[in-house]
CSV table of C-alpha atoms and ligand atoms in Angstrom, one decimal:
chain,number,residue,atom,x,y,z
A,40,MET,CA,11.5,8.4,23.7
A,41,SER,CA,12.1,5.0,22.0
A,42,ALA,CA,10.0,3.5,19.3
A,43,MET,CA,9.0,0.7,21.6
A,44,ASN,CA,6.7,3.2,23.4
A,45,GLY,CA,4.1,2.4,20.8
A,46,ILE,CA,3.1,3.6,17.4
A,47,ASP,CA,-0.2,5.2,16.6
A,48,LEU,CA,-0.1,4.5,12.9
A,49,ALA,CA,2.3,2.8,10.5
A,50,VAL,CA,2.4,3.9,6.9
A,51,ILE,CA,3.9,1.9,4.0
A,52,GLY,CA,4.9,4.2,1.1
A,53,GLY,CA,4.8,3.0,-2.5
A,54,THR,CA,6.3,4.1,-5.8
A,55,GLY,CA,7.1,7.8,-5.7
A,56,LEU,CA,6.5,8.0,-1.9
A,57,TYR,CA,9.7,7.5,0.0
A,58,ARG,CA,9.4,9.9,3.0
A,59,ILE,CA,6.8,11.8,5.0
A,60,ALA,CA,8.4,15.2,5.0
A,61,GLU,CA,6.1,16.4,7.8
A,62,LEU,CA,7.3,13.8,10.4
A,63,GLU,CA,9.2,15.5,13.3
A,64,ASP,CA,11.9,14.2,15.6
A,65,VAL,CA,12.5,11.3,13.4
A,66,GLU,CA,14.3,8.2,14.8
A,67,THR,CA,15.7,5.8,12.2
A,68,LEU,CA,15.5,2.1,13.0
A,69,GLN,CA,17.0,-0.8,11.1
A,70,PRO,CA,14.9,-3.7,12.4
A,71,ASP,CA,15.6,-7.3,11.6
A,72,THR,CA,12.9,-10.0,11.7
A,73,PRO,CA,12.6,-13.8,11.6
A,74,TYR,CA,11.8,-13.3,7.9
A,75,GLY,CA,14.8,-11.2,7.1
A,76,ALA,CA,15.3,-7.5,6.8
A,77,PRO,CA,12.5,-5.1,5.7
A,78,SER,CA,12.9,-3.1,2.5
A,79,GLY,CA,14.7,-0.3,4.3
A,80,PRO,CA,14.8,1.7,7.5
A,81,VAL,CA,11.7,2.3,9.5
A,82,ARG,CA,11.5,6.1,10.3
A,83,VAL,CA,9.5,6.8,13.4
A,84,GLY,CA,8.5,10.3,14.2
A,85,ARG,CA,5.8,12.6,15.4
A,86,LEU,CA,2.9,13.9,13.4
A,87,ASP,CA,0.9,16.4,15.5
A,88,GLY,CA,2.4,14.7,18.6
A,89,ARG,CA,1.3,11.2,17.5
A,90,ARG,CA,3.8,8.6,16.8
A,91,VAL,CA,3.9,7.5,13.2
A,92,ALA,CA,6.2,4.9,11.6
A,93,PHE,CA,7.1,5.1,7.9
A,94,LEU,CA,8.6,2.4,5.7
A,95,ALA,CA,9.3,2.7,2.0
A,96,ARG,CA,8.0,-0.5,0.4
A,97,HIS,CA,10.5,-0.5,-2.5
A,98,GLY,CA,13.4,0.9,-0.3
A,99,GLU,CA,14.2,4.6,-0.2
A,100,GLY,CA,16.0,4.5,-3.5
A,101,HIS,CA,13.3,2.3,-5.1
A,102,SER,CA,15.7,-0.6,-5.4
A,103,VAL,CA,13.2,-3.5,-4.6
A,104,PRO,CA,10.8,-4.5,-7.4
A,105,PRO,CA,7.3,-5.5,-6.4
A,106,HIS,CA,7.8,-9.3,-6.7
A,107,ARG,CA,11.0,-9.1,-4.6
A,108,VAL,CA,9.6,-7.0,-1.7
A,109,ASN,CA,9.9,-8.9,1.6
A,110,TYR,CA,6.3,-8.3,2.5
A,111,ARG,CA,6.6,-10.6,5.6
A,112,ALA,CA,9.6,-8.7,6.9
A,113,ASN,CA,8.0,-5.3,6.3
A,114,LEU,CA,4.8,-6.2,8.2
A,115,ALA,CA,6.6,-8.2,10.9
A,116,ALA,CA,8.9,-5.2,11.6
A,117,LEU,CA,6.0,-2.8,11.9
A,118,HIS,CA,4.1,-5.2,14.1
A,119,ALA,CA,7.1,-5.8,16.4
A,120,LEU,CA,7.5,-2.0,16.8
A,121,GLY,CA,4.0,-2.0,18.3
A,122,ALA,CA,2.0,-0.8,15.2
A,123,ARG,CA,-1.6,-2.0,15.2
A,124,ARG,CA,-2.9,0.1,12.3
A,125,VAL,CA,-1.3,0.2,8.9
A,126,VAL,CA,-2.2,2.6,6.0
A,127,ALA,CA,-0.7,1.2,2.8
A,128,LEU,CA,0.0,3.8,0.1
A,129,ASN,CA,-0.2,2.1,-3.3
A,130,THR,CA,0.6,3.7,-6.6
A,131,VAL,CA,-1.8,2.2,-9.1
A,132,GLY,CA,-3.2,2.4,-12.6
A,133,GLY,CA,-6.9,3.4,-13.1
A,134,ILE,CA,-9.3,1.1,-14.9
A,135,GLY,CA,-12.8,2.4,-13.9
A,136,GLU,CA,-13.9,5.8,-15.1
A,137,ARG,CA,-13.9,7.3,-11.6
A,138,PHE,CA,-10.2,6.4,-11.2
A,139,GLY,CA,-8.3,8.7,-13.6
A,140,PRO,CA,-4.8,9.9,-13.0
A,141,ARG,CA,-4.2,11.8,-9.7
A,142,VAL,CA,-7.3,10.4,-8.0
A,143,LEU,CA,-7.0,9.1,-4.5
A,144,ALA,CA,-9.1,6.0,-3.7
A,145,CYS,CA,-9.7,3.8,-0.7
A,146,PRO,CA,-10.6,0.4,-2.3
A,147,ASP,CA,-12.8,-2.1,-0.4
A,148,GLN,CA,-12.1,-5.2,-2.4
A,149,LEU,CA,-9.2,-6.9,-4.1
A,150,ILE,CA,-8.4,-9.7,-6.5
A,151,ASP,CA,-5.0,-11.4,-6.3
A,152,TYR,CA,-3.4,-12.2,-9.7
A,153,THR,CA,0.2,-12.4,-8.2
A,154,TRP,CA,2.1,-15.7,-8.2
A,155,GLY,CA,5.3,-17.1,-6.7
A,156,ARG,CA,5.4,-14.7,-3.7
A,157,ILE,CA,5.5,-15.9,-0.1
A,158,ALA,CA,1.9,-15.0,0.8
A,159,THR,CA,1.6,-16.4,4.3
A,160,PHE,CA,3.2,-16.6,7.7
A,161,CYS,CA,2.2,-20.3,7.7
A,162,GLU,CA,5.2,-21.2,5.5
A,163,GLU,CA,7.6,-22.7,7.9
A,164,PRO,CA,7.1,-26.3,9.0
A,165,GLY,CA,5.5,-26.3,12.4
A,166,SER,CA,4.0,-22.9,12.2
A,167,GLU,CA,0.4,-22.6,13.0
A,168,VAL,CA,-2.0,-23.0,10.0
A,169,LEU,CA,-4.2,-19.9,9.8
A,170,HIS,CA,-7.3,-19.6,7.5
A,171,VAL,CA,-8.0,-16.0,8.2
A,172,ASP,CA,-11.3,-14.4,7.2
A,173,PHE,CA,-10.6,-12.2,4.2
A,174,GLY,CA,-14.1,-11.4,2.9
A,175,ASP,CA,-13.4,-7.8,3.6
A,176,PRO,CA,-9.6,-7.6,2.8
A,177,TYR,CA,-9.3,-4.1,4.1
A,178,THR,CA,-10.3,-3.4,7.7
A,179,PRO,CA,-13.7,-1.7,7.5
A,180,SER,CA,-13.2,0.5,10.7
A,181,LEU,CA,-9.9,1.8,9.4
A,182,ARG,CA,-11.4,2.5,6.0
A,183,ARG,CA,-14.1,4.5,7.7
A,184,ALA,CA,-11.6,6.4,9.8
A,185,LEU,CA,-9.5,7.1,6.7
A,186,LEU,CA,-12.4,8.4,4.7
A,187,ALA,CA,-13.6,10.5,7.6
A,188,ALA,CA,-10.1,11.9,8.0
A,189,ALA,CA,-10.0,12.7,4.3
A,190,ALA,CA,-13.4,14.5,4.5
A,191,ALA,CA,-12.3,16.5,7.5
A,192,ALA,CA,-9.0,17.5,5.8
A,193,GLY,CA,-10.9,18.5,2.6
A,194,VAL,CA,-9.0,15.8,0.6
A,195,ALA,CA,-11.1,14.1,-2.1
A,196,VAL,CA,-10.9,10.3,-1.8
A,197,VAL,CA,-13.1,7.9,-3.8
A,198,ASP,CA,-14.8,5.5,-1.4
A,199,GLY,CA,-14.5,1.9,-2.6
A,200,GLY,CA,-13.3,0.0,-5.7
A,201,CYS,CA,-11.7,-3.3,-6.4
A,202,TYR,CA,-7.9,-3.5,-6.5
A,203,GLY,CA,-6.4,-6.0,-8.9
A,204,ALA,CA,-2.9,-7.1,-7.8
A,205,THR,CA,-0.7,-8.1,-10.7
A,206,GLN,CA,2.7,-9.6,-10.7
A,207,GLY,CA,4.7,-7.0,-12.5
A,208,PRO,CA,7.3,-5.5,-12.7
A,209,ARG,CA,6.1,-5.0,-16.3
A,210,LEU,CA,2.9,-3.2,-16.9
A,211,GLU,CA,-0.1,-5.0,-18.3
A,212,THR,CA,-1.2,-5.7,-21.8
A,213,ARG,CA,-4.5,-4.1,-23.0
A,214,ALA,CA,-6.0,-7.6,-23.1
A,215,GLU,CA,-5.0,-8.1,-19.5
A,216,ILE,CA,-6.6,-4.9,-18.4
A,217,ALA,CA,-9.8,-5.7,-20.4
A,218,ARG,CA,-9.9,-9.0,-18.4
A,219,LEU,CA,-9.4,-7.2,-15.1
A,220,ARG,CA,-12.2,-4.8,-16.0
A,221,ARG,CA,-14.5,-7.8,-16.8
A,222,ASP,CA,-13.5,-9.3,-13.4
A,223,GLY,CA,-14.7,-6.1,-11.7
A,224,CYS,CA,-11.3,-4.4,-11.0
A,225,ASP,CA,-11.2,-0.6,-10.8
A,226,LEU,CA,-7.6,-0.2,-10.0
A,227,VAL,CA,-4.4,-2.2,-10.8
A,228,GLY,CA,-1.2,-2.3,-8.9
A,229,MET,CA,1.7,-4.7,-8.2
A,230,THR,CA,2.0,-4.5,-4.4
A,231,GLY,CA,-1.5,-4.9,-2.9
A,232,MET,CA,-0.9,-8.6,-2.3
A,233,PRO,CA,0.3,-10.5,-0.4
A,234,GLU,CA,0.6,-7.4,1.9
A,235,ALA,CA,-3.1,-7.2,2.8
A,236,GLY,CA,-3.3,-10.9,3.5
A,237,LEU,CA,-0.2,-10.9,5.6
A,238,ALA,CA,-1.5,-8.0,7.6
A,239,ARG,CA,-4.7,-9.9,8.3
A,240,GLU,CA,-2.7,-12.9,9.5
A,241,LEU,CA,-0.9,-10.6,12.0
A,242,GLY,CA,-4.2,-9.2,13.2
A,243,LEU,CA,-3.3,-5.7,12.0
A,244,ASP,CA,-5.9,-3.2,11.0
A,245,TYR,CA,-5.0,-2.4,7.3
A,246,ALA,CA,-6.4,-0.1,4.7
A,247,CYS,CA,-5.2,1.0,1.3
A,248,LEU,CA,-4.9,4.6,0.1
A,249,ALA,CA,-4.4,4.2,-3.7
A,250,ILE,CA,-2.8,7.0,-5.7
A,251,VAL,CA,-3.8,6.7,-9.4
A,252,ALA,CA,-0.7,7.5,-11.5
A,253,ASN,CA,-1.9,6.6,-14.9
A,254,TRP,CA,-4.7,5.1,-16.9
A,255,ALA,CA,-4.1,1.3,-17.1
A,256,ALA,CA,-3.2,0.0,-20.5
A,257,GLY,CA,-6.1,0.8,-22.9
A,258,ALA,CA,-8.3,2.1,-20.1
A,259,GLY,CA,-8.0,5.9,-20.8
A,260,PRO,CA,-9.5,8.1,-23.4
A,261,VAL,CA,-6.4,7.7,-25.6
A,262,ALA,CA,-6.4,3.9,-26.2
A,263,ASP,CA,-2.9,3.4,-27.4
A,264,GLU,CA,-1.1,5.8,-25.1
A,265,ALA,CA,2.2,4.4,-23.7
A,266,ILE,CA,2.7,4.7,-19.9
A,267,THR,CA,6.1,6.3,-18.9
A,268,PHE,CA,7.6,6.0,-15.4
A,269,GLN,CA,8.1,9.8,-15.5
A,270,ASP,CA,4.3,10.3,-15.9
A,271,VAL,CA,3.8,7.9,-13.0
A,272,LEU,CA,6.2,9.9,-10.8
A,273,ASP,CA,4.7,13.3,-11.8
A,274,ASN,CA,1.2,12.2,-11.1
A,275,VAL,CA,2.1,10.7,-7.8
A,276,ALA,CA,3.9,13.9,-6.8
A,277,ALA,CA,0.9,16.0,-7.8
A,278,ALA,CA,-1.6,13.8,-6.0
A,279,SER,CA,0.4,13.3,-2.8
A,280,SER,CA,-0.1,16.8,-1.4
A,281,GLY,CA,-3.3,15.6,0.3
A,282,ILE,CA,-1.7,12.7,2.0
A,283,ALA,CA,0.0,14.4,5.0
A,284,PRO,CA,-3.1,16.5,5.9
A,285,LEU,CA,-5.2,13.3,5.7
A,286,LEU,CA,-2.8,11.3,7.9
A,287,ARG,CA,-2.7,14.2,10.4
A,288,ARG,CA,-6.5,13.9,10.8
A,289,LEU,CA,-6.3,10.2,11.0
A,290,VAL,CA,-4.0,10.2,14.0
A,291,ALA,CA,-5.5,13.2,15.7
B,546,HPA,N1,-0.4,-1.3,-13.6
B,546,HPA,C1,0.1,-1.9,-12.6
B,546,HPA,N2,0.7,-1.2,-11.6
B,546,HPA,C2,0.8,0.1,-11.7
B,546,HPA,C3,0.3,0.8,-12.8
B,546,HPA,C4,-0.3,0.1,-13.8
B,546,HPA,O1,-0.8,0.6,-14.8
B,546,HPA,N3,0.6,2.1,-12.6
B,546,HPA,C5,1.2,2.2,-11.4
B,546,HPA,N4,1.4,1.0,-10.8
């Protein structure tokens, strides 16, 4: 069976999430797009008989930093393969008290602090100018389905929260996180945008499953604790055991 026979769900993996080990009969595709190549191969396989596509946002060896990800190519490739629903797995820092390390969350809002990224498919001269509605940046029906799947799988996921998308690749200062908190952000990550906006321009259903890897700078109980990449990877590894059961329910 070829990948062109349709995809029930596409999953974009973030930091620490480079494969879905549970995918069966995996076909590896190297798609090209009018926007260039995606971050790496798209692996299409079966999860409980449903066709699921997986793409590692930073490449399978984590070689692409957040500001250099070709977000347009990634989404255009998944769209061209026939995906209509995308679950974005995003590794984040926690700001709000409900969002400590190893928590899974499904945010319902975002604020974009990124800059200098190509944030639209309306970039080329002559392309249609789109002003897509973005009041709800994550597709409400897909969020509901994701939360229902989590409940059915017995996986705890916090419902709601505001994702602040920062430029990176450095982490934030404590003052920056204090500002994000005042702005109403509960989570902070470097890859939430422009991905969500581009998905909306393509008409894809798109929702975020955020994996909290650390307290954002100054947000945790130990105010001056440094954040190490190893802590991030360890917490993502610990929190990700719920992801495959959740995805199985979602595609069922
Ligand atoms: N800030 C921004 N992005 C992140 C963080 C953080 O603290 N942790 C994981 N991704």
